[in-house]
Short mmCIF file of N, CA and C and ligand atoms in Angstrom, two decimals:
data_model
loop_
_atom_site.label_atom_id
_atom_site.label_comp_id
_atom_site.label_asym_id
_atom_site.label_seq_id
_atom_site.Cartn_x
_atom_site.Cartn_y
_atom_site.Cartn_z
N MET A 1 1.01 -1.59 -0.22
CA MET A 1 0.33 -0.31 -0.30
C MET A 1 0.79 0.89 0.16
N ALA A 2 1.94 1.16 0.81
CA ALA A 2 3.30 2.33 0.88
C ALA A 2 3.59 2.86 -1.05
N GLN A 3 3.26 1.65 -1.70
CA GLN A 3 3.83 2.26 -2.87
C GLN A 3 2.92 3.04 -4.07
N GLU A 4 1.82 2.31 -3.28
CA GLU A 4 0.80 2.95 -4.27
C GLU A 4 0.40 4.67 -3.46
N ALA A 5 0.86 5.17 -1.90
CA ALA A 5 0.25 6.32 -2.02
C ALA A 5 1.13 6.85 -2.18
N THR A 6 0.95 8.41 -2.30
CA THR A 6 1.90 9.91 -2.08
C THR A 6 2.50 9.91 -1.19
N GLN A 7 2.41 9.65 0.13
CA GLN A 7 3.15 10.02 1.61
C GLN A 7 2.37 9.21 2.85
N LEU A 8 3.30 9.45 3.65
CA LEU A 8 2.24 8.89 5.05
C LEU A 8 1.98 10.55 5.49
N VAL A 9 0.93 9.35 5.86
CA VAL A 9 -0.22 10.84 6.67
C VAL A 9 0.15 10.42 8.10
N PHE A 10 0.76 11.12 8.90
CA PHE A 10 1.19 10.79 10.16
C PHE A 10 0.17 10.97 11.34
N GLY A 11 0.11 12.73 11.49
CA GLY A 11 -0.82 12.97 12.22
C GLY A 11 -0.71 14.79 11.93
N ASP A 12 -1.62 15.27 12.92
CA ASP A 12 -1.44 16.70 12.99
C ASP A 12 -2.14 17.39 14.17
N GLY A 13 -1.86 18.32 14.13
CA GLY A 13 -2.46 19.11 15.73
C GLY A 13 -1.32 19.39 17.24
N ASN A 14 -1.52 19.35 18.13
CA ASN A 14 -1.11 19.57 19.39
C ASN A 14 -0.93 18.06 20.16
N PRO A 15 0.73 17.98 20.17
CA PRO A 15 1.60 16.99 20.37
C PRO A 15 1.02 16.42 21.90
N ASP A 16 0.54 17.91 23.04
CA ASP A 16 0.20 17.60 24.33
C ASP A 16 -1.14 17.78 24.32
N ALA A 17 -1.97 17.61 23.50
CA ALA A 17 -3.44 17.64 23.54
C ALA A 17 -4.05 17.04 24.62
N ASP A 18 -4.82 17.10 24.90
CA ASP A 18 -6.12 15.73 26.31
C ASP A 18 -6.78 15.12 25.57
N ILE A 19 -7.07 15.63 23.96
CA ILE A 19 -7.98 15.02 23.10
C ILE A 19 -7.24 14.24 21.89
N VAL A 20 -7.25 13.21 21.88
CA VAL A 20 -6.75 12.53 20.10
C VAL A 20 -7.95 11.49 19.63
N PHE A 21 -7.50 12.08 18.43
CA PHE A 21 -9.80 11.75 17.80
C PHE A 21 -8.26 10.59 16.32
N ILE A 22 -8.64 9.37 16.46
CA ILE A 22 -8.35 8.36 15.57
C ILE A 22 -9.09 8.03 14.30
N GLY A 23 -9.56 8.13 13.11
CA GLY A 23 -9.90 7.51 12.53
C GLY A 23 -9.60 6.91 11.50
N GLU A 24 -9.72 6.34 10.29
CA GLU A 24 -9.45 4.85 9.99
C GLU A 24 -8.03 4.80 8.77
N ALA A 25 -8.55 5.56 7.86
CA ALA A 25 -7.02 6.12 6.97
C ALA A 25 -7.44 7.21 5.89
N PRO A 26 -6.47 7.53 5.78
CA PRO A 26 -6.68 9.17 4.93
C PRO A 26 -6.68 8.89 3.41
N GLY A 27 -7.92 9.32 2.92
CA GLY A 27 -8.43 9.00 1.31
C GLY A 27 -7.59 9.65 0.66
N LYS A 28 -8.03 10.29 -0.21
CA LYS A 28 -7.43 11.42 -1.60
C LYS A 28 -6.73 12.50 -1.49
N ASN A 29 -7.43 13.05 -0.69
CA ASN A 29 -7.25 14.65 -0.23
C ASN A 29 -6.10 14.77 0.51
N GLU A 30 -6.38 13.29 2.02
CA GLU A 30 -5.22 13.50 3.02
C GLU A 30 -3.74 13.10 2.30
N ASP A 31 -4.09 11.90 1.22
CA ASP A 31 -2.71 11.33 0.85
C ASP A 31 -2.12 12.76 -0.10
N GLU A 32 -2.92 13.46 -0.61
CA GLU A 32 -2.36 14.61 -1.33
C GLU A 32 -1.32 15.36 -0.88
N GLN A 33 -2.27 15.53 0.84
CA GLN A 33 -1.78 16.85 1.71
C GLN A 33 -0.89 16.40 2.56
N GLY A 34 -1.28 15.48 2.86
CA GLY A 34 0.06 14.71 4.79
C GLY A 34 -0.52 14.61 5.21
N LYS A 35 -1.59 15.78 5.69
CA LYS A 35 -2.54 15.62 6.75
C LYS A 35 -3.52 15.16 6.97
N PRO A 36 -4.32 14.26 8.39
CA PRO A 36 -5.89 13.64 8.15
C PRO A 36 -6.87 14.62 8.07
N PHE A 37 -8.14 13.79 7.72
CA PHE A 37 -9.22 14.63 7.84
C PHE A 37 -9.01 16.19 7.22
N VAL A 38 -8.51 15.95 6.11
CA VAL A 38 -8.34 17.61 5.36
C VAL A 38 -10.18 17.35 4.17
N GLY A 39 -10.60 16.54 3.89
CA GLY A 39 -11.36 16.32 3.06
C GLY A 39 -12.75 16.84 3.36
N ALA A 40 -14.05 16.39 3.42
CA ALA A 40 -14.95 16.86 3.33
C ALA A 40 -15.48 16.32 4.61
N ALA A 41 -14.64 14.87 4.93
CA ALA A 41 -15.19 14.84 6.75
C ALA A 41 -14.78 15.34 7.48
N GLY A 42 -12.79 15.46 6.87
CA GLY A 42 -12.81 16.92 7.87
C GLY A 42 -12.87 18.19 8.09
N LYS A 43 -13.77 18.64 6.96
CA LYS A 43 -14.47 20.30 7.09
C LYS A 43 -15.57 19.57 8.89
N PHE A 44 -16.33 18.42 8.21
CA PHE A 44 -17.25 18.28 9.34
C PHE A 44 -16.70 18.50 10.47
N LEU A 45 -15.59 17.51 10.85
CA LEU A 45 -14.99 17.18 12.02
C LEU A 45 -14.53 18.64 12.71
N ASN A 46 -14.05 19.46 11.88
CA ASN A 46 -13.53 21.07 12.49
C ASN A 46 -14.94 21.90 12.74
N GLU A 47 -16.01 21.66 12.06
CA GLU A 47 -17.19 22.27 12.59
C GLU A 47 -17.88 21.69 14.03
N MET A 48 -17.58 20.55 13.94
CA MET A 48 -17.99 20.14 15.43
C MET A 48 -17.00 20.15 16.34
N LEU A 49 -15.55 20.26 15.80
CA LEU A 49 -14.74 20.48 16.73
C LEU A 49 -15.13 22.72 17.37
N ALA A 50 -15.18 23.06 16.08
CA ALA A 50 -16.20 24.71 17.14
C ALA A 50 -17.13 24.93 17.73
N LEU A 51 -17.86 23.55 17.57
CA LEU A 51 -19.35 24.10 18.34
C LEU A 51 -18.39 23.47 19.62
N ILE A 52 -17.53 22.64 19.98
CA ILE A 52 -17.39 22.70 21.50
C ILE A 52 -16.37 23.53 22.07
N GLY A 53 -15.74 24.69 21.09
CA GLY A 53 -15.23 25.84 21.10
C GLY A 53 -13.42 24.95 20.99
N LEU A 54 -13.54 24.16 20.45
CA LEU A 54 -12.12 23.78 20.02
C LEU A 54 -11.52 24.20 18.37
N GLY A 55 -10.03 24.75 17.80
CA GLY A 55 -9.77 24.74 16.94
C GLY A 55 -9.07 23.26 16.77
N ARG A 56 -8.52 23.04 15.57
CA ARG A 56 -7.46 21.28 15.38
C ARG A 56 -6.35 21.60 15.81
N GLU A 57 -5.55 22.64 16.40
CA GLU A 57 -4.98 23.18 17.03
C GLU A 57 -4.61 23.28 18.33
N ASP A 58 -5.94 22.96 19.15
CA ASP A 58 -6.06 22.43 20.53
C ASP A 58 -5.87 20.71 20.63
N VAL A 59 -5.94 19.97 19.71
CA VAL A 59 -6.27 18.06 19.25
C VAL A 59 -5.29 17.91 18.63
N TYR A 60 -5.33 16.52 18.85
CA TYR A 60 -4.60 15.38 17.71
C TYR A 60 -5.00 14.82 17.22
N ILE A 61 -5.15 14.62 15.41
CA ILE A 61 -5.42 13.89 15.08
C ILE A 61 -4.59 13.08 14.50
N THR A 62 -5.21 11.67 14.16
CA THR A 62 -4.21 10.99 13.54
C THR A 62 -5.78 9.41 13.29
N ASN A 63 -5.49 8.67 11.81
CA ASN A 63 -5.98 7.91 11.65
C ASN A 63 -4.77 6.08 12.29
N ILE A 64 -5.64 5.38 12.09
CA ILE A 64 -5.25 4.10 12.30
C ILE A 64 -4.02 3.49 11.21
N VAL A 65 -4.68 3.47 9.80
CA VAL A 65 -3.78 3.16 9.03
C VAL A 65 -3.32 4.04 8.20
N LYS A 66 -2.04 4.80 8.45
CA LYS A 66 -1.43 5.66 7.81
C LYS A 66 -0.95 6.45 6.49
N TYR A 67 -1.21 4.96 5.42
CA TYR A 67 -0.89 5.59 3.69
C TYR A 67 -1.89 5.25 3.75
N ARG A 68 -3.10 5.97 2.21
CA ARG A 68 -4.41 5.80 2.20
C ARG A 68 -4.08 4.61 1.19
N PRO A 69 -5.84 3.75 1.81
CA PRO A 69 -5.49 2.25 0.71
C PRO A 69 -5.69 2.37 -1.04
N PRO A 70 -5.51 1.48 -1.53
CA PRO A 70 -6.02 2.04 -3.27
C PRO A 70 -6.77 1.94 -2.92
N ASN A 71 -7.46 2.85 -4.24
CA ASN A 71 -9.03 3.43 -4.01
C ASN A 71 -9.89 3.34 -2.78
N ASN A 72 -9.47 4.16 -2.16
CA ASN A 72 -9.81 3.96 -0.53
C ASN A 72 -10.44 3.11 -0.37
N ARG A 73 -10.14 1.99 -0.61
CA ARG A 73 -10.62 0.74 -0.07
C ARG A 73 -10.78 -0.03 1.93
N ASP A 74 -11.51 -0.71 2.82
CA ASP A 74 -10.89 -0.78 3.58
C ASP A 74 -9.84 -1.20 3.99
N PRO A 75 -9.47 -0.65 5.14
CA PRO A 75 -7.62 -1.27 5.23
C PRO A 75 -8.66 -2.49 6.05
N LEU A 76 -7.06 -3.84 5.09
CA LEU A 76 -7.37 -4.65 5.43
C LEU A 76 -6.97 -5.00 7.19
N PRO A 77 -6.88 -6.31 7.31
CA PRO A 77 -6.75 -6.16 8.88
C PRO A 77 -5.39 -6.45 9.56
N GLU A 78 -4.35 -6.83 8.45
CA GLU A 78 -3.36 -7.06 8.77
C GLU A 78 -2.36 -5.63 8.36
N GLU A 79 -3.21 -4.30 7.83
CA GLU A 79 -2.95 -3.66 7.92
C GLU A 79 -2.99 -2.36 8.97
N LYS A 80 -4.01 -2.73 9.22
CA LYS A 80 -4.72 -2.42 10.97
C LYS A 80 -3.51 -2.43 11.96
N ALA A 81 -3.23 -3.74 12.13
CA ALA A 81 -2.30 -4.77 12.91
C ALA A 81 -0.59 -3.92 12.62
N ALA A 82 -0.18 -3.79 11.56
CA ALA A 82 0.32 -3.71 11.35
C ALA A 82 0.78 -1.72 11.97
N PHE A 83 -0.11 -1.13 11.06
CA PHE A 83 -0.18 0.64 12.09
C PHE A 83 -0.38 0.73 13.79
N LEU A 84 -0.61 -0.16 13.87
CA LEU A 84 -1.29 -0.08 15.45
C LEU A 84 0.39 -0.10 16.67
N PRO A 85 0.91 -0.55 16.45
CA PRO A 85 2.08 -0.46 17.14
C PRO A 85 2.75 1.18 17.50
N PHE A 86 2.52 1.96 16.47
CA PHE A 86 2.50 3.02 15.79
C PHE A 86 2.11 4.16 16.52
N LEU A 87 0.24 3.89 16.42
CA LEU A 87 -0.05 4.77 17.07
C LEU A 87 -0.41 4.24 18.43
N GLN A 88 0.13 3.49 19.16
CA GLN A 88 0.27 3.23 20.52
C GLN A 88 1.27 3.90 21.10
N ALA A 89 2.37 4.42 19.95
CA ALA A 89 3.85 4.94 20.38
C ALA A 89 2.91 6.52 20.31
N GLN A 90 2.61 7.41 19.60
CA GLN A 90 1.89 8.18 19.61
C GLN A 90 1.10 8.63 20.98
N LEU A 91 0.38 7.39 21.22
CA LEU A 91 -0.98 7.93 22.31
C LEU A 91 0.27 7.49 23.57
N GLU A 92 1.48 6.94 23.55
CA GLU A 92 1.96 6.24 24.49
C GLU A 92 2.93 8.23 25.17
N ILE A 93 3.29 8.64 24.10
CA ILE A 93 4.09 10.20 23.78
C ILE A 93 2.75 11.84 24.30
N ILE A 94 1.48 11.34 23.76
CA ILE A 94 0.44 12.74 24.10
C ILE A 94 -0.22 12.21 25.52
N LYS A 95 -0.52 10.82 25.61
CA LYS A 95 -1.15 11.07 27.34
C LYS A 95 -2.13 11.53 26.73
N PRO A 96 -3.04 11.15 26.25
CA PRO A 96 -4.51 11.93 25.91
C PRO A 96 -5.61 11.70 27.43
N LYS A 97 -5.78 12.25 27.90
CA LYS A 97 -7.18 12.32 28.76
C LYS A 97 -8.38 11.44 28.36
N LEU A 98 -8.73 11.60 26.88
CA LEU A 98 -9.67 10.87 25.96
C LEU A 98 -9.10 10.66 24.52
N VAL A 99 -9.35 9.26 24.17
CA VAL A 99 -9.00 9.24 23.51
C VAL A 99 -10.47 8.36 22.46
N VAL A 100 -10.81 9.54 21.34
CA VAL A 100 -11.99 9.45 20.41
C VAL A 100 -11.51 8.82 19.24
N THR A 101 -12.35 7.62 19.36
CA THR A 101 -12.54 6.96 18.17
C THR A 101 -13.67 7.52 16.92
N LEU A 102 -13.06 7.28 15.72
CA LEU A 102 -14.01 8.04 14.73
C LEU A 102 -14.36 6.35 13.78
N GLY A 103 -16.04 6.35 13.67
CA GLY A 103 -16.01 4.94 12.94
C GLY A 103 -15.44 3.60 13.80
N ARG A 104 -15.82 2.42 12.91
CA ARG A 104 -16.18 0.89 13.78
C ARG A 104 -14.69 0.74 13.25
N HIS A 105 -13.60 0.73 12.50
CA HIS A 105 -11.81 0.66 12.31
C HIS A 105 -11.36 0.79 13.45
N SER A 106 -11.50 2.31 13.41
CA SER A 106 -10.92 2.46 15.00
C SER A 106 -10.92 2.00 16.09
N MET A 107 -12.69 1.91 16.37
CA MET A 107 -12.88 1.26 17.79
C MET A 107 -12.27 0.05 17.62
N ASP A 108 -12.38 -1.00 16.91
CA ASP A 108 -12.37 -2.17 16.63
C ASP A 108 -10.97 -2.31 16.66
N SER A 109 -10.07 -1.59 16.90
CA SER A 109 -8.49 -1.72 16.44
C SER A 109 -8.12 -1.47 18.05
N LEU A 110 -8.57 -0.96 18.97
CA LEU A 110 -8.45 -0.12 20.39
C LEU A 110 -9.33 -0.87 21.14
N LEU A 111 -10.55 -0.79 21.21
CA LEU A 111 -11.30 -1.58 21.75
C LEU A 111 -12.26 -3.23 21.77
N PRO A 112 -11.99 -4.17 22.40
CA PRO A 112 -12.39 -5.53 22.39
C PRO A 112 -14.55 -5.73 22.29
N ASP A 113 -14.80 -6.57 21.34
CA ASP A 113 -16.05 -6.93 21.73
C ASP A 113 -17.32 -5.44 21.40
N LEU A 114 -17.26 -4.67 20.90
CA LEU A 114 -18.39 -3.31 20.79
C LEU A 114 -19.11 -3.06 19.93
N GLN A 115 -20.11 -2.94 19.49
CA GLN A 115 -20.65 -2.68 18.59
C GLN A 115 -21.36 -0.80 18.45
N ILE A 116 -20.80 -0.08 17.61
CA ILE A 116 -20.83 1.33 17.33
C ILE A 116 -22.27 1.77 17.49
N SER A 117 -23.37 0.82 16.90
CA SER A 117 -25.16 1.12 17.18
C SER A 117 -25.03 1.28 18.26
N LYS A 118 -24.96 0.92 19.69
CA LYS A 118 -25.17 0.72 20.98
C LYS A 118 -24.49 0.88 21.98
N CYS A 119 -22.61 1.60 21.55
CA CYS A 119 -22.08 2.07 22.34
C CYS A 119 -21.18 3.45 21.94
N HIS A 120 -21.93 4.14 20.40
CA HIS A 120 -21.29 5.76 20.72
C HIS A 120 -22.00 6.57 21.48
N GLY A 121 -20.78 7.58 21.70
CA GLY A 121 -21.06 8.57 22.63
C GLY A 121 -21.04 8.32 24.73
N GLN A 122 -21.11 6.85 24.43
CA GLN A 122 -20.66 6.36 25.90
C GLN A 122 -18.91 6.12 26.24
N PRO A 123 -18.65 6.87 26.90
CA PRO A 123 -17.42 7.24 27.65
C PRO A 123 -16.86 5.16 28.11
N LYS A 124 -15.79 4.51 27.96
CA LYS A 124 -14.93 3.58 28.00
C LYS A 124 -13.92 3.50 28.76
N ARG A 125 -13.57 3.18 29.94
CA ARG A 125 -12.77 2.95 30.23
C ARG A 125 -12.34 1.48 29.90
N TYR A 126 -11.08 1.82 29.95
CA TYR A 126 -10.10 0.13 28.92
C TYR A 126 -8.61 0.59 29.17
N LYS A 127 -7.93 -0.30 29.93
CA LYS A 127 -6.43 -0.65 30.48
C LYS A 127 -6.25 1.17 30.89
N GLY A 128 -7.03 1.29 31.77
CA GLY A 128 -6.41 2.58 32.38
C GLY A 128 -6.44 4.29 31.34
N GLN A 129 -7.05 3.87 30.31
CA GLN A 129 -7.23 4.87 29.42
C GLN A 129 -9.20 4.69 29.09
N VAL A 130 -9.41 6.41 28.67
CA VAL A 130 -11.04 6.70 28.54
C VAL A 130 -11.00 6.84 27.18
N TYR A 131 -11.91 5.71 26.57
CA TYR A 131 -12.18 6.15 24.98
C TYR A 131 -14.04 6.71 24.83
N LEU A 132 -13.53 7.08 23.86
CA LEU A 132 -15.40 7.85 23.31
C LEU A 132 -15.20 6.88 22.27
N PRO A 133 -15.96 6.02 22.18
CA PRO A 133 -16.52 5.53 20.23
C PRO A 133 -17.47 6.42 19.63
N LEU A 134 -17.38 7.14 18.57
CA LEU A 134 -18.49 7.82 17.84
C LEU A 134 -18.08 7.47 16.55
N PHE A 135 -19.60 7.45 15.72
CA PHE A 135 -19.45 7.23 14.39
C PHE A 135 -18.71 8.13 13.62
N HIS A 136 -18.45 7.72 12.40
CA HIS A 136 -17.49 8.15 11.63
C HIS A 136 -18.14 9.40 11.03
N PRO A 137 -17.13 10.51 10.46
CA PRO A 137 -17.79 11.83 10.24
C PRO A 137 -18.11 11.80 8.90
N ALA A 138 -17.85 10.33 8.23
CA ALA A 138 -17.61 10.61 6.61
C ALA A 138 -19.08 9.56 6.88
N ALA A 139 -19.39 8.92 7.45
CA ALA A 139 -20.85 8.07 7.57
C ALA A 139 -22.12 8.81 7.83
N ALA A 140 -21.90 10.24 8.49
CA ALA A 140 -22.58 10.60 9.26
C ALA A 140 -23.14 12.32 8.49
N LEU A 141 -21.91 12.36 7.78
CA LEU A 141 -21.85 13.83 6.48
C LEU A 141 -23.55 13.68 5.81
N TYR A 142 -23.56 12.44 5.24
CA TYR A 142 -25.13 12.59 4.29
C TYR A 142 -26.03 11.76 4.62
N ASN A 143 -26.11 11.88 6.20
CA ASN A 143 -26.99 10.62 6.77
C ASN A 143 -27.47 11.75 7.88
N GLY A 144 -29.00 12.32 7.37
CA GLY A 144 -29.46 13.09 8.11
C GLY A 144 -29.85 13.08 9.59
N GLY A 145 -29.80 11.77 10.22
CA GLY A 145 -30.03 10.60 11.13
C GLY A 145 -29.24 10.83 12.19
N LEU A 146 -27.94 9.90 11.52
CA LEU A 146 -26.49 9.87 11.96
C LEU A 146 -25.73 10.89 12.31
N ARG A 147 -26.24 11.86 11.15
CA ARG A 147 -25.56 13.27 11.48
C ARG A 147 -26.19 13.47 12.57
N GLN A 148 -27.34 14.04 13.54
CA GLN A 148 -27.57 14.50 14.29
C GLN A 148 -26.55 13.48 15.70
N THR A 149 -26.85 12.36 15.15
CA THR A 149 -26.45 12.14 16.88
C THR A 149 -25.05 12.00 16.82
N LEU A 150 -24.51 11.92 15.63
CA LEU A 150 -22.94 12.25 15.87
C LEU A 150 -22.57 13.88 16.25
N ILE A 151 -23.47 14.94 15.87
CA ILE A 151 -23.14 15.95 16.75
C ILE A 151 -23.77 16.25 18.49
N ASP A 152 -24.45 15.09 18.76
CA ASP A 152 -25.35 15.21 19.93
C ASP A 152 -24.31 14.89 20.63
N ASP A 153 -23.62 13.28 19.84
CA ASP A 153 -22.58 12.37 20.64
C ASP A 153 -21.20 13.65 21.25
N PHE A 154 -20.92 14.39 20.00
CA PHE A 154 -20.13 15.29 19.79
C PHE A 154 -19.59 16.19 21.05
N GLU A 155 -21.02 16.91 21.45
CA GLU A 155 -21.09 17.87 22.04
C GLU A 155 -21.02 17.90 23.45
N ARG A 156 -21.31 16.58 23.99
CA ARG A 156 -21.19 15.74 25.43
C ARG A 156 -19.76 15.91 25.83
N ILE A 157 -18.54 15.63 25.02
CA ILE A 157 -16.89 15.89 25.01
C ILE A 157 -16.70 16.68 26.33
N PRO A 158 -16.92 17.57 26.00
CA PRO A 158 -16.54 18.48 27.09
C PRO A 158 -16.72 18.30 28.69
N LYS A 159 -17.94 17.56 28.44
CA LYS A 159 -18.72 16.70 29.87
C LYS A 159 -17.94 16.00 30.46
N ILE A 160 -17.43 14.90 29.36
CA ILE A 160 -17.00 13.45 29.68
C ILE A 160 -15.42 14.18 29.89
N LEU A 161 -15.22 14.65 29.50
CA LEU A 161 -13.25 15.62 29.72
C LEU A 161 -13.51 15.63 30.87
N ALA A 162 -14.37 16.52 31.82
CA ALA A 162 -13.88 17.02 32.73
C ALA A 162 -14.09 16.30 34.10
N ALA A 163 -14.98 15.23 33.72
CA ALA A 163 -15.03 13.78 34.40
C ALA A 163 -13.86 12.85 34.92
N ILE A 164 -13.20 13.27 33.83
CA ILE A 164 -11.95 12.62 33.98
C ILE A 164 -10.36 12.41 34.64
N ASN A 165 -10.28 12.05 36.16
CA ASN A 165 -9.17 12.41 37.07
C ASN A 165 -7.79 11.79 36.51
N1 LIG B 201 -11.12 9.87 6.55
C1 LIG B 201 -11.05 9.03 8.06
O1 LIG B 201 -10.72 7.88 8.45
N2 LIG B 201 -9.48 10.03 8.22
C2 LIG B 201 -9.12 10.50 7.26
O2 LIG B 201 -7.64 11.36 7.57
C3 LIG B 201 -9.54 11.46 5.88
C4 LIG B 201 -10.96 10.88 6.05
#
């Protein structure tokens, strides 16, 4: 997959952030610009951050898989597994209070046995880290019901963060 990508998309934002957002994999725009979430899903993510008074410079944003999968296919299990140690190292350095997983791929890589339809918006503590599973902004972008659900879940972030000690 590295051979077919333009560049590695490592992450973006504040390495001292309290919140880290983790998506799935770079798409076309991300592959071109070398930054995560800079296309339509990224614009929506930026809008939701603004709703809670945050900008991209206040948080850290990355993906499970750091190369664009050819033709935007789903990342393969072995690709997710290969990148996991790098994601874990990023989290170890940043030490966020809250890890927000965006979509099923991100959630499945970090948290065992959850269903996004049931657990979205509910914080989970796992091995000492607090996680918040959310729907993926790309999935919610053009689906009215899901879009509002994601916005409602997102707006809970400040309270969830404040409750973490
Ligand atoms: N979708 C993702 O999961 N990650 C990106 O960086 C962009 C879109």
